[in-house]
Amino acid sequence: MDFRLNEEQQMLQDTVARLVRGEYSFEKRLEYSESGLGFSADFWKQLGELGLTAVPFPEELGGFGGTGVEVQSVMTELGRGLCVEPYLQSVVLGGGLISQAGNSAQQEQWLGGIASGEIRAAVGLQEPQSFYNLNDVDTRAEKSDDGYVLNGRKAVVIGGHCADVLVVSARTSGDSRDAEGISLFLIPADAEGVERRTYPTIDGSKGCDLFLNNVQLGTDALLGDEGKAAEVIEYQSGRAISALCGEAVGAMEVACDLTLEYLKQRKQFGVPIGKFQVLQHRMVDMMSELEQARSMAILAASVADEPQSDERRRILAAAKNVIGRSGQFISEQGIQSHGGIGMTWEYNFAHYAKRLVMINHQLGDDDFHLERYAALLK
């Protein structure tokens, strides 16, 4: 099979690569991360102006009609630059949920702005007790005369501190871990009763916990059919996993490049430490893990937009497992090869390692997806 990008896909990836190289030095990244917003508003604006925030959306909704391959191409370059903008949360996952489950009025209201970058979305699916089970939902949506009243808490909502609209899951019926009875709601971020407690994450991003206290919503806030959101959440989480795989590959590529360059420059006993066979073997192992991760990312991209099936579920679970293990291996071996400098805040390798750790834990870690894959084989 030919896994090379076609001409249009290569042009897209080159566009993102040039933008990241020109605007996203490591020093600027630290500056963006430590700002109040947590990322660069100017860089986000450029993503929108270049049409990169419109890549996954259908043309009739203001997008380019890109597939999982195009989205992954964008994410790979963002991963190489260690970009902290909430592209995954706003464009891929938030926009994907609205695109799949929303009615025409909801799509018209929100997707054009998300595709242009003028509106930022954030997604609240996890709760403090849920671990990686997105069906474990305690947040409740009770019917009222005017619509719904939401009460509950959502945890680690990346980009939620600055989002314009929040897409959250809440239970309209059933027990706390039932797939049946979960609904999705669109909540304006400034709605009365929404409290956001913001904090930095280990990888330099910003997240928040959402506290929903008697949040009053109209019936038009319900996204999709009441109680039927579990399948939509699972499908769009799969698309997000494919995108995460692409970002992880980009980060792993740079981590390997940094380690190889260090082995060539650092001298011990009068020779570069890359001359020592044990470190050569370690570098080979890192590159082997990278190639395996790249192959699985390509496979994940190929099924990201396919109809839901157990085969799609298995491929995405396998890809996330391999990506998680490979990212951890490359991070650990790279730190071992660098020595103490590999853990310092001032050196960029440590930040790539932290991002790879975070990617492993987003939407299920390697152990979670290994168990999921095994269950799907039964």
C-alpha positions in Angstrom: 0.0 0.0 0.0 1.1 3.6 -0.7 1.0 5.6 2.5 2.4 8.7 1.0 0.4 11.9 1.2 -1.2 13.1 -2.1 -0.2 16.5 -3.4 -3.0 18.4 -1.6 -2.4 16.7 1.7 1.4 17.4 1.4 0.7 21.1 0.7 -1.6 21.2 3.8 1.1 19.7 6.0 3.8 22.0 4.5 1.6 25.0 5.2 1.3 24.0 8.9 5.0 23.2 9.1 6.0 26.6 7.8 3.6 28.4 10.2 4.9 26.5 13.2 8.6 27.0 12.3 8.0 30.7 11.8 5.9 31.4 14.8 6.5 28.8 17.4 10.0 28.8 18.9 10.6 27.1 22.2 11.0 30.4 23.9 7.8 31.7 22.5 6.0 28.5 23.5 7.1 29.0 27.2 5.8 32.6 27.0 2.5 31.5 25.5 2.1 28.8 28.1 2.7 31.1 31.1 0.3 33.8 29.8 -3.2 34.2 31.3 -4.8 32.8 28.1 -2.4 29.8 28.1 -1.7 30.0 24.3 -1.2 32.6 21.6 -4.3 34.4 20.4 -2.4 35.6 17.4 -1.3 32.1 16.4 -4.9 30.8 16.8 -6.0 33.7 14.6 -3.5 32.6 11.9 -4.8 29.1 12.1 -8.2 30.4 11.3 -7.1 32.8 8.6 -5.2 30.0 6.8 -8.3 27.8 7.0 -6.6 25.2 9.2 -9.4 25.3 11.8 -11.9 24.5 9.0 -10.1 21.3 7.8 -12.4 18.6 9.3 -15.8 20.3 8.5 -18.0 19.6 5.5 -17.8 22.3 2.8 -21.5 23.1 3.3 -20.7 24.0 6.9 -17.8 26.3 6.0 -15.1 23.7 6.1 -12.7 22.0 3.6 -14.2 18.5 3.9 -11.0 16.9 5.3 -10.7 13.4 6.5 -8.8 11.8 9.3 -5.6 11.9 7.2 -5.8 15.7 6.8 -6.6 16.3 10.4 -3.7 14.1 11.5 -1.4 15.9 9.1 -2.2 19.2 10.9 -1.9 17.6 14.3 1.5 16.1 13.5 3.0 19.5 12.8 1.3 21.0 15.9 2.9 18.2 17.8 6.3 18.9 16.4 6.0 22.5 17.5 4.6 21.5 20.9 1.7 23.9 20.3 -0.6 24.6 23.2 -3.6 25.9 21.3 -6.8 23.9 21.9 -7.1 22.6 18.3 -8.1 19.1 19.4 -10.7 20.2 21.9 -12.3 23.0 19.9 -12.0 21.9 16.3 -11.8 18.1 16.3 -13.8 17.0 19.3 -16.1 20.0 20.1 -16.8 20.7 16.4 -17.1 17.0 15.7 -19.8 16.5 18.3 -21.8 19.5 17.1 -21.4 18.4 13.4 -22.6 14.8 14.1 -25.3 15.4 16.7 -26.5 19.0 16.1 -29.5 20.0 14.2 -29.3 22.5 11.3 -29.9 25.5 13.6 -27.2 24.5 16.0 -24.7 23.7 13.2 -25.4 27.1 11.7 -25.0 28.9 15.0 -21.7 27.4 16.1 -19.8 25.5 13.3 -19.1 28.5 11.1 -17.4 30.3 13.9 -15.5 27.3 15.1 -14.3 26.6 11.5 -13.1 30.2 11.2 -11.5 30.2 14.6 -13.7 33.0 15.9 -15.5 30.7 18.3 -13.7 28.3 20.6 -15.4 25.2 22.0 -14.4 23.0 24.9 -15.7 19.6 25.8 -16.6 18.3 29.3 -17.0 14.5 29.2 -14.9 13.3 32.1 -15.8 13.5 35.8 -13.7 13.1 38.9 -14.9 9.5 39.5 -15.1 8.4 35.8 -11.4 7.5 35.2 -11.5 6.8 31.4 -15.1 5.6 31.2 -17.0 8.3 29.4 -20.3 6.5 30.2 -19.7 7.1 33.9 -21.7 10.3 34.2 -23.1 11.7 37.5 -23.9 15.1 36.2 -27.7 15.4 36.0 -30.0 17.2 33.6 -33.5 17.4 35.1 -36.4 18.5 32.9 -38.0 21.9 33.8 -40.9 23.9 32.4 -38.5 25.8 30.1 -36.0 23.0 29.2 -33.4 21.5 31.5 -31.6 22.2 34.8 -28.0 20.9 35.0 -26.1 20.1 38.1 -22.7 18.4 38.4 -19.0 18.6 37.9 -16.7 18.1 34.9 -13.0 17.5 35.3 -9.9 18.4 33.3 -11.7 20.4 30.6 -8.7 21.5 28.4 -9.3 24.9 27.0 -12.5 25.3 29.0 -11.2 28.4 30.8 -11.4 30.5 27.6 -14.1 28.7 25.6 -17.1 30.5 24.2 -19.3 27.4 24.2 -19.1 24.2 26.3 -20.3 20.8 25.1 -21.0 18.7 28.2 -22.5 15.3 28.8 -25.2 14.9 31.5 -27.5 12.1 32.5 -31.2 12.5 31.7 -32.1 8.9 32.8 -30.5 5.7 33.9 -27.8 4.7 36.5 -24.4 6.4 36.7 -22.6 4.0 34.3 -25.3 3.2 31.9 -24.7 4.0 28.2 -28.4 4.6 27.8 -29.6 7.9 29.2 -26.6 10.2 28.5 -27.3 13.4 26.7 -25.2 16.2 25.3 -25.8 19.9 25.9 -24.5 23.2 24.5 -23.8 25.6 27.3 -22.7 29.2 26.7 -19.6 29.7 28.8 -21.1 32.8 30.4 -24.3 31.1 31.4 -25.5 31.7 35.0 -24.5 28.9 37.3 -21.3 27.9 35.4 -18.2 28.1 37.5 -14.7 27.4 36.0 -11.7 26.7 38.2 -8.6 27.0 36.1 -5.2 25.4 36.6 -2.1 24.6 34.5 -1.5 21.0 33.4 1.9 19.2 33.4 2.4 19.7 29.7 2.1 23.5 29.7 -1.6 23.7 28.7 -4.4 25.1 30.8 -7.5 23.2 31.9 -10.3 23.7 34.3 -12.9 21.9 36.3 -16.5 22.9 35.5 -19.0 23.3 38.3 -22.6 23.4 37.1 -24.9 24.8 39.7 -28.6 24.9 38.6 -27.7 25.9 35.1 -30.9 26.7 33.3 -31.0 25.7 29.6 -33.7 25.8 27.0 -34.7 22.8 24.9 -32.6 24.2 22.1 -29.5 23.5 24.1 -30.0 19.7 23.8 -27.5 18.3 21.2 -29.0 15.4 19.4 -31.6 13.0 20.8 -32.2 12.9 24.5 -30.5 9.9 26.2 -28.7 8.7 23.0 -25.4 10.6 23.2 -23.2 7.7 24.2 -22.7 6.4 20.6 -21.9 10.0 19.3 -19.4 10.5 22.1 -17.7 7.2 21.4 -17.5 7.9 17.7 -16.1 11.4 18.0 -13.7 10.3 20.7 -12.3 7.8 18.1 -11.7 10.7 15.7 -9.9 12.6 18.5 -7.8 9.5 19.3 -6.7 9.4 15.7 -5.7 13.1 15.9 -3.9 12.6 19.1 -1.9 9.8 17.5 -0.7 12.3 14.8 0.3 14.8 17.5 2.2 12.2 19.4 4.1 11.1 16.3 5.2 14.7 15.7 6.3 15.1 19.3 8.2 11.7 19.1 10.0 12.7 15.9 11.4 15.8 17.5 12.2 13.9 20.7 14.3 11.4 18.7 16.0 14.2 16.7 16.9 16.0 19.9 18.3 12.9 21.5 20.4 12.0 18.4 21.8 15.5 18.1 22.8 15.4 21.8 24.5 12.0 21.4 26.6 13.5 18.6 27.6 16.7 20.5 28.0 15.5 24.1 31.6 14.2 24.7 32.9 11.9 27.4 36.4 10.5 27.6 37.3 12.7 24.6 34.7 11.2 22.2 31.0 11.8 21.4 28.9 9.6 23.6 27.1 8.5 20.5 30.2 6.3 19.8 29.3 4.1 22.8 27.5 1.0 21.5 25.0 0.8 24.4 23.7 4.3 23.5 23.6 3.4 19.8 21.4 0.5 20.6 19.2 2.7 22.7 18.8 5.1 19.8 17.9 2.3 17.5 15.2 1.1 19.9 13.8 4.6 20.1 13.6 4.9 16.3 12.0 1.5 16.0 9.3 2.6 18.5 8.8 5.7 16.4 8.3 3.8 13.2 5.8 1.5 14.9 3.9 4.4 16.3 3.9 6.1 12.9 2.4 3.0 11.2 -0.3 2.7 13.8 -1.1 6.5 13.5 -1.6 6.0 9.7 -3.9 3.1 10.4 -5.9 5.1 12.9 -6.3 7.9 10.4 -7.5 5.5 7.7 -10.5 4.5 9.9 -11.2 7.8 11.7 -14.1 8.7 9.5 -15.3 5.2 8.7 -18.7 4.1 10.0 -18.7 2.8 13.5 -17.8 -0.9 13.8 -15.9 -3.3 16.1 -13.1 -3.3 13.6 -12.8 0.5 13.9 -13.0 0.3 17.6 -10.2 -2.4 17.7 -7.9 -0.4 15.4 -8.3 2.8 17.4 -7.7 1.0 20.7 -4.6 -0.7 19.3 -3.3 2.6 17.9 -3.8 4.4 21.2 -2.1 1.6 23.1 0.9 1.6 20.9 1.2 5.4 20.8 1.0 5.5 24.6 3.7 2.8 25.1 6.0 4.2 22.4 5.7 7.8 23.7 6.6 6.6 27.2 9.5 4.5 26.0 10.9 7.4 23.9 10.5 9.8 26.7 12.2 7.6 29.3 15.1 6.5 27.0 15.6 10.0 25.8 15.9 11.3 29.4 18.3 8.5 30.2 20.4 9.4 27.1 20.5 13.1 28.0 21.1 12.6 31.7 20.1 15.4 34.1 19.7 18.1 31.4 16.8 16.0 30.0 14.7 16.9 33.0 15.4 20.6 33.2 12.7 23.2 32.5 15.0 25.3 30.3 15.7 22.4 27.9 12.9 21.6 25.4 13.2 17.8 25.6 11.6 17.7 29.0 8.5 19.5 27.6 8.1 17.0 24.8 8.4 14.2 27.3 5.7 15.8 29.5 3.4 16.3 26.5 3.8 12.6 25.5 2.9 11.6 29.1 -0.3 13.8 28.8 -1.2 12.3 25.4 -1.0 8.8 26.9 -3.6 9.8 29.5 -6.0 11.7 27.3 -9.0 9.6 26.2 -7.7 6.5 27.9 -4.1 5.3 28.6 -2.3 2.3 27.1 -3.5 -0.1 29.8 -7.1 1.0 29.3 -7.0 0.5 25.6 -5.2 -2.8 25.9 -8.2 -4.1 28.0 -10.6 -2.5 25.5 -8.9 -4.3 22.6 -9.0 -7.6 24.4 -12.7 -7.2 25.3 -13.4 -6.5 21.6 -11.8 -9.8 20.6 -14.3 -11.8 22.6 
